[in-house]
Short mmCIF file of C-alpha atoms in Angstrom, two decimals:
data_model
loop_
_atom_site.label_atom_id
_atom_site.label_comp_id
_atom_site.label_asym_id
_atom_site.label_seq_id
_atom_site.Cartn_x
_atom_site.Cartn_y
_atom_site.Cartn_z
CA MET A 1 -0.07 -0.09 -0.11
CA ILE A 2 3.05 2.36 0.70
CA ARG A 3 4.48 1.38 -2.37
CA THR A 4 1.10 2.18 -4.49
CA ALA A 5 0.64 5.39 -2.75
CA THR A 6 4.48 6.85 -3.89
CA GLU A 7 3.80 5.44 -7.09
CA ALA A 8 0.13 7.09 -7.56
CA LEU A 9 1.54 10.84 -6.33
CA SER A 10 4.78 9.87 -8.84
CA ALA A 11 2.33 9.35 -11.72
CA VAL A 12 -0.01 12.71 -10.62
CA LEU A 13 3.46 14.68 -10.67
CA GLY A 14 4.31 13.20 -13.88
CA GLY A 15 1.09 14.81 -15.54
CA THR A 16 -1.33 11.70 -15.38
CA GLN A 17 -4.05 11.94 -17.31
CA SER A 18 -5.62 8.51 -15.96
CA LEU A 19 -4.73 7.12 -12.47
CA HIS A 20 -5.70 3.41 -11.19
CA THR A 21 -4.35 1.81 -7.92
CA ASN A 22 -4.73 -1.50 -7.58
CA SER A 23 -6.41 -3.55 -4.55
CA TYR A 24 -3.53 -5.04 -2.33
CA ASP A 25 -5.07 -8.06 -2.60
CA GLU A 26 -6.10 -8.15 -6.25
CA ALA A 27 -2.92 -10.57 -7.25
CA LEU A 28 -4.52 -12.98 -4.87
CA ALA A 29 -8.26 -12.98 -5.71
CA LEU A 30 -11.29 -10.91 -6.42
CA PRO A 31 -10.48 -7.12 -4.64
CA THR A 32 -11.94 -7.56 -1.13
CA GLU A 33 -14.10 -4.60 0.05
CA ASP A 34 -11.61 -3.11 1.99
CA ALA A 35 -8.89 -3.36 -0.09
CA VAL A 36 -11.23 -1.90 -3.04
CA ARG A 37 -12.02 1.59 -0.42
CA ILE A 38 -7.99 1.76 0.59
CA ALA A 39 -7.24 1.55 -3.48
CA LEU A 40 -10.08 4.69 -3.68
CA ARG A 41 -8.55 6.35 -0.24
CA THR A 42 -5.49 6.16 -1.68
CA GLN A 43 -6.30 8.62 -5.02
CA GLN A 44 -8.62 10.63 -2.47
CA VAL A 45 -6.00 11.85 -0.23
CA ILE A 46 -3.61 12.37 -2.74
CA ALA A 47 -6.31 14.31 -4.34
CA HIS A 48 -7.60 16.47 -1.72
CA GLU A 49 -4.64 16.41 0.79
CA SER A 50 -1.53 16.67 -0.92
CA GLY A 51 -2.33 19.77 -2.79
CA VAL A 52 -1.09 18.52 -5.78
CA THR A 53 -3.93 19.64 -7.94
CA ASN A 54 -3.48 22.51 -7.01
CA THR A 55 -1.39 23.61 -10.09
CA VAL A 56 -1.05 22.77 -13.39
CA ASP A 57 2.90 21.52 -13.19
CA PRO A 58 3.90 21.20 -9.64
CA LEU A 59 7.77 20.32 -10.56
CA GLY A 60 7.91 22.74 -13.48
CA GLY A 61 10.91 23.61 -13.52
CA SER A 62 12.48 21.51 -11.91
CA TYR A 63 16.01 20.43 -13.37
CA PHE A 64 16.44 17.31 -12.08
CA VAL A 65 12.77 16.34 -13.47
CA GLU A 66 13.68 18.07 -16.78
CA ALA A 67 16.71 16.51 -17.36
CA LEU A 68 15.70 12.81 -16.59
CA THR A 69 12.78 13.53 -19.18
CA ASP A 70 15.71 14.52 -21.55
CA ARG A 71 17.45 11.50 -21.07
CA MET A 72 14.74 8.98 -21.08
CA GLU A 73 13.53 10.95 -24.78
CA SER A 74 16.91 10.67 -25.63
CA ALA A 75 16.80 6.84 -24.87
CA ALA A 76 13.83 6.36 -26.52
CA TYR A 77 14.60 7.53 -30.09
CA THR A 78 17.73 5.88 -29.28
CA TYR A 79 15.60 2.42 -29.84
CA PHE A 80 13.40 3.66 -32.25
CA GLY A 81 16.33 4.58 -34.26
CA LYS A 82 17.41 0.97 -33.74
CA ILE A 83 14.09 -0.35 -34.74
CA ASP A 84 13.96 1.16 -37.96
CA GLU A 85 17.70 -0.04 -38.80
CA LEU A 86 15.90 -3.44 -38.38
CA GLY A 87 13.20 -3.01 -40.78
CA GLY A 88 10.62 -2.44 -38.48
CA MET A 89 8.76 -3.71 -35.07
CA VAL A 90 7.81 -6.97 -36.75
CA GLU A 91 11.25 -7.68 -38.22
CA ALA A 92 12.68 -6.80 -35.05
CA ILE A 93 10.62 -9.41 -33.15
CA LYS A 94 11.42 -11.80 -35.55
CA GLN A 95 15.00 -11.18 -34.85
CA ASN A 96 13.94 -11.38 -31.30
CA TYR A 97 15.03 -7.72 -30.65
CA PRO A 98 12.82 -6.25 -28.15
CA GLN A 99 12.48 -10.14 -26.22
CA ARG A 100 16.19 -9.95 -25.93
CA GLU A 101 15.97 -6.42 -24.62
CA ILE A 102 13.53 -7.36 -22.16
CA ALA A 103 15.28 -10.72 -20.83
CA ASP A 104 18.93 -8.59 -20.74
CA ALA A 105 16.61 -6.29 -18.51
CA SER A 106 15.01 -8.46 -16.20
CA PHE A 107 18.65 -10.38 -15.69
CA ARG A 108 20.61 -7.14 -14.89
CA TYR A 109 17.60 -6.10 -12.47
CA GLN A 110 17.62 -9.21 -10.76
CA GLN A 111 21.25 -9.27 -10.16
CA GLU A 112 21.22 -5.65 -9.10
CA VAL A 113 18.50 -7.05 -5.88
CA ASP A 114 20.28 -10.48 -5.37
CA SER A 115 23.71 -8.12 -5.22
CA GLY A 116 22.24 -5.60 -3.12
CA GLN A 117 22.65 -2.70 -5.13
CA ARG A 118 19.13 -2.11 -5.46
CA ILE A 119 17.43 -2.61 -2.64
CA VAL A 120 14.16 -3.57 -2.27
CA VAL A 121 12.42 -3.22 1.35
CA GLY A 122 11.35 -6.42 3.25
CA VAL A 123 13.22 -8.86 0.33
CA ASN A 124 16.75 -8.27 0.11
CA ARG A 125 17.17 -5.21 3.27
CA TYR A 126 14.87 -4.32 6.55
CA THR A 127 13.91 -7.98 6.52
CA GLU A 128 12.14 -9.62 9.47
CA GLY A 129 13.24 -13.38 10.25
CA ASP A 130 11.95 -15.76 7.69
CA GLY A 131 9.08 -13.75 6.52
CA GLU A 132 5.32 -14.53 7.16
CA PRO A 133 3.57 -16.46 4.10
CA ILE A 134 1.26 -14.63 2.12
CA PRO A 135 -2.02 -14.71 3.54
CA ILE A 136 -4.74 -16.44 1.04
CA LEU A 137 -7.65 -13.70 1.17
CA ARG A 138 -10.97 -15.06 0.75
CA VAL A 139 -13.30 -13.22 -0.97
CA ASP A 140 -16.69 -11.97 0.55
CA PRO A 141 -19.31 -14.64 -0.24
CA ALA A 142 -21.75 -11.77 -0.91
CA LEU A 143 -19.49 -10.43 -3.50
CA GLU A 144 -18.97 -13.67 -5.01
CA ARG A 145 -22.23 -14.43 -5.46
CA LYS A 146 -23.12 -11.16 -7.41
CA GLN A 147 -19.82 -12.39 -9.74
CA ILE A 148 -20.99 -15.49 -10.14
CA ASP A 149 -25.06 -14.10 -11.25
CA ARG A 150 -23.30 -11.15 -13.51
CA LEU A 151 -21.59 -14.80 -15.07
CA HIS A 152 -25.00 -16.74 -15.49
CA SER A 153 -26.80 -13.34 -16.94
CA ALA A 154 -23.99 -12.89 -19.38
CA ARG A 155 -24.64 -17.14 -20.69
CA ALA A 156 -28.42 -16.42 -20.97
CA ARG A 157 -28.16 -13.30 -23.16
CA ARG A 158 -25.78 -14.97 -25.05
CA SER A 159 -27.27 -15.96 -28.58
CA GLY A 160 -24.42 -19.03 -29.90
CA GLU A 161 -25.71 -17.66 -33.84
CA ASP A 162 -24.91 -14.38 -33.15
CA VAL A 163 -21.92 -15.05 -32.08
CA GLU A 164 -20.70 -17.39 -34.39
CA ARG A 165 -22.09 -15.10 -37.01
CA THR A 166 -20.10 -11.93 -35.72
CA LEU A 167 -17.17 -14.16 -35.37
CA GLY A 168 -17.51 -15.31 -39.15
CA VAL A 169 -17.39 -11.44 -39.93
CA LEU A 170 -14.10 -11.49 -38.17
CA ARG A 171 -12.54 -14.32 -39.97
CA GLU A 172 -13.46 -12.64 -43.47
CA ALA A 173 -12.37 -9.00 -42.48
CA ALA A 174 -8.76 -10.78 -41.68
CA THR A 175 -7.85 -11.95 -44.65
CA THR A 176 -8.09 -8.16 -46.28
CA GLU A 177 -6.28 -4.77 -45.36
CA ALA A 178 -9.42 -4.25 -43.14
CA ASN A 179 -9.43 -2.42 -40.03
CA LEU A 180 -10.10 -5.72 -37.08
CA MET A 181 -11.44 -2.91 -34.94
CA GLU A 182 -15.16 -2.51 -35.61
CA PRO A 183 -15.39 -6.46 -36.34
CA ILE A 184 -13.36 -7.37 -33.00
CA VAL A 185 -16.02 -5.07 -31.26
CA ASP A 186 -19.29 -6.65 -32.75
CA CYS A 187 -17.88 -9.68 -31.53
CA ALA A 188 -17.43 -8.40 -28.11
CA ARG A 189 -20.91 -6.85 -28.34
CA ALA A 190 -22.46 -10.58 -29.06
CA GLY A 191 -20.80 -12.01 -26.46
CA ALA A 192 -17.64 -13.94 -28.10
CA THR A 193 -14.68 -14.45 -25.34
CA GLU A 194 -11.58 -13.31 -25.92
CA GLY A 195 -10.57 -16.56 -26.50
CA GLU A 196 -12.73 -17.17 -29.07
CA ILE A 197 -11.58 -14.16 -30.78
CA VAL A 198 -8.20 -14.92 -30.44
CA GLU A 199 -8.83 -18.36 -31.96
CA SER A 200 -10.52 -16.93 -34.82
CA LEU A 201 -7.83 -14.49 -35.63
CA GLN A 202 -5.35 -17.30 -35.32
CA ARG A 203 -7.25 -19.61 -37.54
CA VAL A 204 -6.28 -16.61 -40.16
CA PHE A 205 -2.94 -15.40 -39.29
CA GLY A 206 -1.78 -18.69 -37.40
CA THR A 207 0.33 -18.61 -34.13
CA TYR A 208 3.60 -16.92 -33.99
CA THR A 209 6.63 -18.41 -31.48
CA GLU A 210 8.93 -16.99 -30.18
CA THR A 211 11.98 -18.23 -30.50
CA PRO A 212 13.89 -19.10 -27.41
CA VAL A 213 16.66 -15.99 -26.33
CA PHE A 214 19.70 -17.41 -25.16
#
């Protein structure tokens, strides 16, 4: 929760136009009411108590922030240039360039954590004993029932014929140069699942398999 509050404040200071704070138990199960409320209160405290919303750009003119922004922009354009040299993003993927960069960055990060160069509070610094197991939170039965009822309602409204029809239109569009957004939206409105939409596109485009990165 402390990390989320810090990250949310950083996003606001950076001028974000949209902000979402995850519930602390979201990785384990459907968020509980208490966790959802804390996530909401985190945003509300920043909005109404921190004062950062009283000016358009609280960090405007900060040499440190501007220098970091310039450095990030320069690094981004370096990547863009490299991708252009490889023939575009599709060719870069075929040559494992982004996959290799991601793998290398992950390896460097883990090395920094393992060596203590990068401090992660509670992981490699300021730990307490052997650590406590993460509790598996139980979802509020009323919330679970509500989700199940919504699922049953969605299944009852779904028409198999409409789903197959819209998926067929999507597959046909995929064989042309047409923009696929509209037929995908139609599939979703008809009640097609994400898996059904992806499977329909796979039947046209096939399935891409990454070459292992060594």
